[in-house]
Short mmCIF file of C-alpha atoms and ligand atoms in Angstrom, two decimals:
data_model
loop_
_atom_site.label_atom_id
_atom_site.label_comp_id
_atom_site.label_asym_id
_atom_site.label_seq_id
_atom_site.Cartn_x
_atom_site.Cartn_y
_atom_site.Cartn_z
CA MET A 276 77.41 122.20 64.49
CA SER A 277 74.98 119.19 66.29
CA ASN A 278 73.47 118.20 63.67
CA PRO A 279 73.16 115.00 64.35
CA SER A 280 72.98 113.88 59.82
CA TYR A 281 76.51 114.51 59.52
CA HIS A 282 78.77 112.01 58.77
CA LEU A 283 81.03 110.45 61.66
CA ASP A 284 84.13 111.80 60.22
CA THR A 285 83.09 115.63 60.49
CA LEU A 286 81.59 114.79 63.55
CA CYS A 287 84.30 113.47 64.76
CA ILE A 288 86.19 116.94 63.92
CA GLN A 289 83.79 119.01 64.45
CA GLY A 290 81.26 118.00 66.60
CA GLY A 291 80.39 118.61 70.34
CA TYR A 292 82.13 121.87 69.87
CA GLU A 293 80.83 125.42 68.63
CA PRO A 294 82.10 128.27 69.35
CA ALA A 295 80.38 131.93 69.48
CA SER A 296 81.31 134.55 67.55
CA GLY A 297 85.18 135.26 68.68
CA GLU A 298 85.84 132.51 70.63
CA PRO A 299 88.65 130.16 70.49
CA ARG A 300 88.48 127.75 67.26
CA ILE A 301 89.58 125.51 69.47
CA VAL A 302 88.11 123.32 72.37
CA PRO A 303 89.63 125.36 75.06
CA ILE A 304 91.19 123.52 77.98
CA ALA A 305 89.44 124.87 81.64
CA GLN A 306 91.67 124.20 83.43
CA SER A 307 89.77 124.87 86.38
CA THR A 308 88.35 123.33 89.58
CA THR A 309 85.89 125.92 90.01
CA PHE A 310 83.63 128.67 88.57
CA LYS A 311 82.61 131.64 89.36
CA TYR A 312 78.54 132.72 90.24
CA ASP A 313 77.21 136.52 90.41
CA SER A 314 74.92 135.06 93.20
CA ALA A 315 74.03 132.48 96.09
CA GLU A 316 71.16 131.72 94.64
CA GLN A 317 72.58 130.84 91.47
CA VAL A 318 74.77 128.32 92.95
CA GLY A 319 72.16 127.17 95.05
CA ASP A 320 70.23 126.06 92.45
CA LEU A 321 72.78 124.22 90.42
CA PHE A 322 73.45 122.21 93.49
CA ASP A 323 69.81 121.11 93.54
CA LEU A 324 69.80 120.91 89.61
CA LYS A 325 66.65 123.08 89.16
CA THR A 326 69.85 124.66 86.63
CA PRO A 327 72.26 123.45 84.69
CA GLY A 328 75.77 124.78 84.43
CA PHE A 329 79.47 124.42 86.18
CA PHE A 330 80.38 124.55 88.85
CA TYR A 331 82.68 122.20 90.21
CA THR A 332 84.89 119.36 87.64
CA ARG A 333 84.19 116.82 89.40
CA LEU A 334 80.87 116.87 88.30
CA ALA A 335 81.26 118.71 84.97
CA ASN A 336 84.23 121.04 83.26
CA PRO A 337 83.20 122.81 79.44
CA THR A 338 87.00 120.78 78.42
CA VAL A 339 85.32 117.18 79.33
CA ALA A 340 81.65 118.73 77.94
CA ALA A 341 82.84 119.37 74.80
CA VAL A 342 84.55 115.81 74.08
CA GLU A 343 81.42 113.90 76.03
CA ALA A 344 78.89 115.94 73.53
CA LYS A 345 81.22 114.39 70.95
CA ILE A 346 81.31 111.28 71.79
CA ALA A 347 77.72 110.62 72.42
CA ALA A 348 77.59 111.87 68.67
CA LEU A 349 80.26 109.38 67.48
CA GLU A 350 77.99 106.32 69.53
CA GLY A 351 74.58 107.81 68.18
CA GLY A 352 73.98 108.37 72.22
CA ALA A 353 71.79 110.85 73.87
CA GLY A 354 74.36 111.73 76.62
CA ALA A 355 77.65 110.53 77.65
CA LEU A 356 79.83 110.52 80.89
CA CYS A 357 84.09 110.79 80.61
CA THR A 358 85.61 109.12 83.59
CA ALA A 359 89.44 109.09 84.67
CA SER A 360 89.58 105.54 82.90
CA GLY A 361 88.09 103.00 81.59
CA GLN A 362 88.00 100.52 84.86
CA ALA A 363 86.19 103.98 86.49
CA ALA A 364 83.79 103.99 83.85
CA ILE A 365 83.12 100.34 83.62
CA SER A 366 82.61 100.59 87.86
CA TYR A 367 80.26 103.38 87.54
CA ALA A 368 77.94 101.90 84.36
CA ILE A 369 77.56 98.84 86.94
CA LEU A 370 77.47 100.37 90.03
CA ASN A 371 74.36 103.43 88.53
CA ILE A 372 72.13 100.00 88.40
CA CYS A 373 73.61 97.88 91.15
CA GLN A 374 73.55 96.77 94.63
CA ALA A 375 74.58 95.17 97.12
CA GLY A 376 72.33 91.39 96.41
CA ASP A 377 71.82 92.44 92.98
CA HIS A 378 73.33 90.12 90.25
CA LEU A 379 74.70 91.04 86.37
CA VAL A 380 75.09 88.30 83.24
CA ALA A 381 78.55 88.37 81.17
CA SER A 382 80.28 87.14 78.92
CA SER A 383 83.06 85.43 80.17
CA ALA A 384 85.39 86.86 76.72
CA LEU A 385 86.70 89.96 79.31
CA TYR A 386 89.54 92.36 79.34
CA GLY A 387 91.69 91.29 81.68
CA GLY A 388 90.75 94.42 84.49
CA THR A 389 87.20 93.76 83.91
CA LEU A 390 87.30 90.06 84.79
CA ASN A 391 88.95 91.16 88.46
CA LEU A 392 86.01 94.02 88.73
CA PHE A 393 83.46 91.27 88.06
CA ALA A 394 84.97 88.41 90.00
CA VAL A 395 86.44 90.39 92.52
CA SER A 396 85.67 93.66 93.79
CA LEU A 397 82.28 93.85 92.56
CA LYS A 398 81.98 90.48 94.40
CA LYS A 399 82.83 92.27 97.74
CA MET A 400 80.52 94.83 97.48
CA GLY A 401 77.87 91.26 97.09
CA ILE A 402 77.39 92.13 93.58
CA ALA A 403 77.41 88.68 91.67
CA VAL A 404 78.46 87.85 88.15
CA THR A 405 77.30 85.17 85.79
CA PHE A 406 79.76 83.99 83.00
CA VAL A 407 78.73 82.28 80.28
CA ALA A 408 80.40 82.33 76.79
CA PRO A 409 80.60 84.97 74.64
CA ASP A 410 78.53 82.54 72.29
CA ALA A 411 76.41 81.32 74.78
CA PRO A 412 73.05 80.43 73.08
CA ASP A 413 69.84 82.39 74.05
CA ASP A 414 68.68 79.68 76.12
CA GLU A 415 71.94 79.43 77.99
CA LEU A 416 71.72 83.25 78.89
CA GLN A 417 68.09 83.21 79.56
CA ALA A 418 68.52 80.26 82.36
CA ALA A 419 71.43 82.71 84.02
CA ILE A 420 69.37 85.68 84.21
CA ARG A 421 67.46 85.52 88.25
CA PRO A 422 64.72 87.73 89.50
CA GLU A 423 68.22 90.20 91.23
CA THR A 424 69.71 90.49 87.54
CA LYS A 425 70.14 94.12 86.17
CA CYS A 426 72.06 93.94 82.92
CA ILE A 427 74.00 91.60 80.11
CA PHE A 428 77.48 92.95 79.75
CA GLY A 429 79.37 91.93 77.00
CA GLU A 430 82.71 93.24 74.45
CA THR A 431 82.49 94.26 70.85
CA ILE A 432 85.69 93.08 70.14
CA ALA A 433 86.61 91.02 73.32
CA ASN A 434 89.93 91.65 74.63
CA PRO A 435 92.45 89.52 73.71
CA ALA A 436 89.79 86.66 73.20
CA LEU A 437 89.02 88.31 69.65
CA ARG A 438 85.67 87.33 70.12
CA VAL A 439 82.31 89.69 68.52
CA LEU A 440 79.50 89.90 70.37
CA ASP A 441 76.19 89.11 68.45
CA LEU A 442 75.21 92.74 68.95
CA ALA A 443 71.55 92.40 68.17
CA ARG A 444 70.93 88.62 69.27
CA VAL A 445 72.30 89.59 73.01
CA ALA A 446 70.24 92.95 72.55
CA GLY A 447 67.04 90.60 72.07
CA VAL A 448 67.20 88.45 75.47
CA ALA A 449 68.11 91.30 77.49
CA HIS A 450 65.04 93.56 76.47
CA ARG A 451 62.12 89.96 77.02
CA ASN A 452 63.89 89.91 80.53
CA GLY A 453 63.66 93.99 80.87
CA LEU A 454 67.40 94.28 81.22
CA PRO A 455 69.58 96.64 79.23
CA LEU A 456 72.65 95.62 77.74
CA ILE A 457 75.72 97.06 77.94
CA VAL A 458 78.73 97.00 75.68
CA ASP A 459 82.66 98.00 75.71
CA ASN A 460 83.07 99.76 72.67
CA THR A 461 86.96 100.03 73.44
CA PHE A 462 88.55 97.78 70.64
CA ALA A 463 85.54 98.58 67.99
CA THR A 464 85.13 102.29 68.56
CA PRO A 465 82.13 104.39 67.08
CA ALA A 466 84.71 104.50 63.95
CA LEU A 467 83.69 100.70 63.04
CA CYS A 468 81.05 99.64 64.89
CA ARG A 469 77.96 101.10 66.99
CA PRO A 470 76.38 98.90 68.95
CA LEU A 471 73.74 101.26 69.68
CA ASP A 472 72.31 100.70 66.18
CA PHE A 473 72.36 97.49 66.96
CA GLY A 474 70.25 97.49 69.96
CA ALA A 475 72.45 97.87 73.01
CA ASP A 476 71.22 100.12 75.91
CA LEU A 477 74.79 101.52 76.75
CA VAL A 478 78.20 102.15 75.71
CA VAL A 479 81.73 102.11 77.74
CA HIS A 480 84.88 102.65 76.86
CA SER A 481 88.83 103.55 77.87
CA THR A 482 89.54 106.01 76.15
CA SER A 483 92.75 105.15 76.28
CA LYS A 484 92.83 103.35 73.41
CA TYR A 485 91.87 104.23 70.06
CA LEU A 486 89.54 107.14 70.82
CA ASP A 487 92.57 108.69 72.53
CA GLY A 488 94.91 106.45 70.08
CA HIS A 489 98.56 107.73 71.28
CA ALA A 490 98.61 106.15 74.18
CA CYS A 491 98.97 110.21 76.11
CA ALA A 492 95.77 110.25 78.71
CA LEU A 493 94.01 107.47 80.41
CA GLY A 494 90.29 108.35 80.36
CA GLY A 495 86.65 106.21 80.19
CA VAL A 496 83.71 107.48 79.20
CA ILE A 497 79.71 106.17 79.35
CA VAL A 498 77.94 106.62 76.76
CA ASP A 499 73.68 106.25 77.41
CA GLY A 500 71.59 105.45 73.87
CA GLY A 501 68.66 106.55 75.96
CA ARG A 502 66.46 104.77 74.34
CA PHE A 503 65.80 101.82 77.60
CA ASP A 504 62.87 102.06 79.15
CA TRP A 505 63.88 102.03 82.75
CA VAL A 506 59.83 102.49 83.84
CA ALA A 507 58.78 99.75 82.13
CA SER A 508 61.55 97.31 83.39
CA GLY A 509 60.45 97.37 86.83
CA ARG A 510 63.53 96.51 88.12
CA PHE A 511 65.51 99.90 88.65
CA PRO A 512 64.27 101.88 91.85
CA GLY A 513 66.90 103.48 91.54
CA LEU A 514 66.39 105.26 88.55
CA THR A 515 62.25 105.65 89.33
CA GLN A 516 62.01 105.91 93.25
CA PRO A 517 63.22 109.49 94.86
CA ASP A 518 66.51 110.12 95.57
CA ASP A 519 66.91 111.60 99.37
CA SER A 520 69.86 112.78 98.90
CA TYR A 521 68.59 115.30 95.75
CA HIS A 522 65.52 116.48 97.63
CA GLY A 523 63.00 113.55 97.10
CA LEU A 524 64.32 114.04 93.19
CA VAL A 525 63.54 111.08 90.55
CA TYR A 526 65.46 110.59 87.73
CA CYS A 527 63.18 109.30 85.71
CA GLU A 528 60.74 111.86 86.06
CA ALA A 529 62.63 114.63 85.79
CA PHE A 530 65.34 113.80 83.22
CA GLY A 531 63.46 111.46 80.90
CA PRO A 532 65.99 110.08 78.26
CA LEU A 533 69.08 110.68 80.50
CA ALA A 534 67.70 109.91 82.99
CA TYR A 535 70.81 107.10 83.82
CA ILE A 536 73.44 109.26 82.95
CA VAL A 537 72.28 111.74 84.32
CA LYS A 538 72.07 109.64 87.80
CA ALA A 539 75.94 108.27 87.30
CA ARG A 540 76.87 112.20 86.90
CA VAL A 541 75.40 113.30 90.08
CA GLN A 542 75.04 110.63 92.48
CA LEU A 543 78.19 108.34 91.53
CA MET A 544 80.82 110.69 90.23
CA ARG A 545 80.09 113.38 93.11
CA ASP A 546 80.60 110.20 95.60
CA LEU A 547 82.75 108.14 93.99
CA GLY A 548 84.26 111.45 92.12
CA ALA A 549 86.86 109.49 89.03
CA ALA A 550 87.10 112.65 87.13
CA ALA A 551 88.43 112.94 83.77
CA SER A 552 90.62 115.65 83.88
CA PRO A 553 90.42 119.07 81.42
CA MET A 554 93.72 118.09 79.65
CA ASN A 555 93.25 114.52 79.18
CA ALA A 556 89.95 115.88 78.01
CA PHE A 557 91.66 118.08 75.36
CA LEU A 558 93.86 115.56 73.99
CA LEU A 559 91.44 113.31 73.61
CA ASN A 560 89.75 115.67 71.69
CA LEU A 561 92.53 116.08 69.90
CA GLY A 562 92.82 112.09 69.13
CA LEU A 563 88.94 111.67 68.27
CA GLU A 564 89.13 113.77 65.37
CA THR A 565 91.23 111.64 63.38
CA LEU A 566 89.69 108.26 64.87
CA PRO A 567 88.32 107.06 61.41
CA LEU A 568 91.44 107.97 59.31
CA ARG A 569 93.53 105.49 62.25
CA MET A 570 91.32 102.83 62.34
CA ALA A 571 90.97 101.92 58.94
CA ARG A 572 95.02 102.01 58.86
CA HIS A 573 94.89 100.04 62.05
CA SER A 574 92.33 97.20 60.32
CA SER A 575 94.25 97.64 57.36
CA ASN A 576 97.63 97.19 58.93
CA ALA A 577 96.23 94.07 61.25
CA LEU A 578 94.95 92.48 57.79
CA ALA A 579 97.74 92.53 56.50
CA VAL A 580 99.99 91.20 59.20
CA ALA A 581 97.39 88.33 60.60
CA ARG A 582 97.26 87.47 56.76
CA HIS A 583 100.85 87.03 56.79
CA LEU A 584 101.75 85.15 60.16
CA ALA A 585 98.61 82.66 59.32
CA GLY A 586 101.27 81.71 56.14
CA HIS A 587 104.42 81.16 58.16
CA ALA A 588 106.09 78.35 59.19
CA LYS A 589 107.20 79.74 62.66
CA VAL A 590 103.61 80.55 64.33
CA GLY A 591 101.28 77.77 65.04
CA TRP A 592 97.89 79.48 64.86
CA VAL A 593 96.73 83.52 64.20
CA ASN A 594 93.15 84.72 65.61
CA TYR A 595 91.98 87.89 64.09
CA PRO A 596 88.54 88.99 62.99
CA GLY A 597 89.52 89.81 59.60
CA LEU A 598 90.57 86.17 58.55
CA ASP A 599 87.60 84.56 56.83
CA GLY A 600 88.97 81.21 59.01
CA HIS A 601 87.70 83.08 62.06
CA ALA A 602 84.78 81.93 64.68
CA ASP A 603 82.74 84.40 63.76
CA HIS A 604 83.56 85.46 60.17
CA ALA A 605 79.44 86.08 60.18
CA LEU A 606 79.00 88.03 62.53
CA VAL A 607 82.12 89.74 61.98
CA GLN A 608 80.05 90.65 58.08
CA ARG A 609 77.21 91.98 60.01
CA TYR A 610 79.36 94.07 62.85
CA LEU A 611 82.43 94.82 61.94
CA PRO A 612 82.54 95.50 58.35
CA ALA A 613 84.84 97.95 57.77
CA GLY A 614 87.61 97.29 59.33
CA GLN A 615 88.12 94.56 62.05
CA SER A 616 90.23 97.03 64.41
CA GLY A 617 94.08 96.88 64.68
CA VAL A 618 94.91 93.60 66.99
CA VAL A 619 96.00 90.13 66.08
CA ALA A 620 96.43 87.12 68.86
CA PHE A 621 99.17 84.39 67.47
CA GLY A 622 100.88 81.50 69.02
CA VAL A 623 104.58 81.23 68.16
CA ARG A 624 105.51 77.80 67.57
CA GLY A 625 107.36 76.17 70.85
CA GLY A 626 105.26 77.43 73.19
CA ARG A 627 105.63 80.45 76.40
CA GLU A 628 109.22 80.52 75.93
CA ALA A 629 109.95 80.50 72.28
CA ALA A 630 106.78 83.21 72.81
CA MET A 631 108.89 85.18 75.05
CA ARG A 632 112.19 85.60 72.82
CA PHE A 633 110.11 86.06 69.93
CA MET A 634 109.27 89.32 71.45
CA ASN A 635 112.31 89.58 73.14
CA ARG A 636 114.26 90.25 69.39
CA LEU A 637 111.37 92.68 68.22
CA ARG A 638 112.98 96.05 67.00
CA LEU A 639 110.03 98.44 65.66
CA ALA A 640 107.39 96.85 67.84
CA ALA A 641 107.76 97.47 71.93
CA ILE A 642 107.04 95.63 75.10
CA VAL A 643 104.35 97.72 76.67
CA VAL A 644 101.72 96.82 78.67
CA HIS A 645 98.74 98.89 76.43
CA VAL A 646 97.53 98.08 73.18
CA ALA A 647 95.35 100.19 70.09
CA ASP A 648 97.06 103.46 70.09
CA ALA A 649 99.60 104.16 66.73
CA ARG A 650 102.59 102.60 67.62
CA THR A 651 103.06 98.68 66.88
CA SER A 652 103.04 96.91 70.92
CA VAL A 653 103.19 93.50 71.58
CA LEU A 654 101.71 91.63 74.77
CA HIS A 655 102.48 88.12 76.26
CA PRO A 656 98.49 88.14 78.27
CA ALA A 657 99.16 84.80 80.51
CA SER A 658 102.11 86.69 82.12
CA THR A 659 100.54 90.17 82.64
CA THR A 660 97.62 91.87 81.60
CA HIS A 661 96.30 88.25 82.78
CA ARG A 662 98.47 87.02 84.93
CA GLN A 663 95.82 87.04 88.25
CA LEU A 664 93.76 84.38 86.71
CA ASN A 665 93.84 80.48 86.84
CA ASP A 666 94.46 78.19 84.37
CA GLU A 667 90.81 77.59 84.27
CA GLN A 668 89.62 81.45 83.79
CA LEU A 669 92.39 81.68 81.29
CA ALA A 670 90.89 79.26 79.22
CA ALA A 671 87.65 80.37 79.35
CA CYS A 672 88.45 83.89 78.45
CA GLY A 673 90.11 82.36 75.31
CA ILE A 674 94.05 82.75 76.86
CA GLY A 675 96.68 79.89 76.89
CA PRO A 676 100.32 80.29 77.37
CA ASP A 677 101.24 80.89 73.77
CA MET A 678 99.72 83.67 73.09
CA ILE A 679 100.95 86.98 71.62
CA ARG A 680 98.80 90.05 71.76
CA PHE A 681 100.05 91.59 69.23
CA SER A 682 98.42 95.85 68.70
CA VAL A 683 98.97 96.92 65.19
CA GLY A 684 99.96 100.32 64.68
CA ILE A 685 99.73 103.18 61.78
CA GLU A 686 102.98 102.37 60.44
CA HIS A 687 104.14 101.55 56.94
CA ALA A 688 102.99 98.06 57.01
CA GLY A 689 105.93 97.06 54.82
CA ASP A 690 108.38 97.99 58.06
CA ILE A 691 105.92 95.77 60.60
CA LEU A 692 105.69 92.91 58.34
CA ALA A 693 109.96 92.97 57.76
CA ASP A 694 110.01 93.15 61.87
CA LEU A 695 108.01 90.24 62.76
CA ASP A 696 110.11 87.98 59.93
CA GLN A 697 113.47 88.95 61.71
CA ALA A 698 112.22 88.23 64.78
CA LEU A 699 110.64 85.04 63.88
CA ALA A 700 113.31 83.73 62.15
CA GLY A 701 115.47 84.00 64.96
CA ASP A 702 114.63 80.44 66.66
C1 PLP B 1089 91.99 98.90 78.30
C2 PLP B 1089 90.55 98.21 78.64
C3 PLP B 1089 89.84 98.59 79.83
C4 PLP B 1089 90.28 99.34 81.20
O1 PLP B 1089 90.88 100.59 80.52
P1 PLP B 1089 91.63 101.78 81.56
O2 PLP B 1089 91.18 102.99 80.52
O3 PLP B 1089 92.62 100.88 81.02
O4 PLP B 1089 91.23 101.50 83.39
C5 PLP B 1089 88.68 98.17 80.00
N1 PLP B 1089 88.20 97.57 79.06
C6 PLP B 1089 89.05 97.17 77.49
C7 PLP B 1089 88.53 96.41 76.54
C8 PLP B 1089 89.95 97.86 77.77
O5 PLP B 1089 91.24 97.33 76.66
#
């Protein structure tokens, strides 16, 4: 089933797992921390990375490996590493190439957790981040790059600002400087956009969102495009010089296009250990089977919601990448032609208080600290996910006090619109 010419819909169902005759049709849950071998020498070779194989679930597990192979295929990448959460995936994606004294350039329109990671935790580790607007022109991006810069980071569709990143242009600036572009593709998913096709080098996800799609299992993944030339760049000694913790192994020499993702697994996952559980990988795999169907429905429902709200007297503004008047309309046509995902942001007239009252009146849409699953849900970012940010940071990531983040599910659109109408009618 590893035939790369299959369409995405087929890979979602059949990718990553190919049972031999008599084996389970469905990817089994290998609920085991460890794996048995016949000789001590075999285990020694596994530890030295001389032979591939499973030996401890922190490093690799058959169920997790199947879903990693599927997601790598969906994104058009060379390899993938699943993690315990999206935050772990982003942390590892950065720490795999950055250490104290290093620097990265990031879009300012980011998920709140990523902003905290970059502005607080990475800073404590001695890694500096320069934030630039998601539409910063080339010269501004260029001016932010320093000799110690290691990557550029952005989100395909920013959560919750819903700005769309000009992937090819930002990748161009990154590559002219010998830097990889890392893209968080959580909101778009490979069903709507594959950043690697537009020049990104690494893709990260919170699989807790649309990839699982049912709000069942926390998870994250890093996908390595396998095309970035770490050696030619000259900025990445961790990949091009010997690793003493593996008897002087050089990742780029030993693993070629898989150097980055192998290093993330055998060094960072070994040492930091935020591994995906086999049970969660099984649930994620099940969710992935319906990804294209769900993303089409999320997108059409969200467009219906956005259009409806745009014409509503009680609504001050609506932000949805699928609306004609969206700030990034041209980028949407290039990067998200098949659908713009399920999240709509809008402002209820009357500010913060009116927004809270509106949310309390909703019946179908539930107030949850989550987005991007099958059930319609609603959140007030300024008082929840982005609560730790000051007003200036809130403004920089495009969040006002009246902003409602509405995650449109795959229920019948008519029921979602009716719920919005009755909740808006209350004031
Ligand atoms: C939720 C989210 C994350 C964090 O993922 P967790 O699985 O909650 O750790 C990262 N990026 C984006 C865009 C998200 O929406």
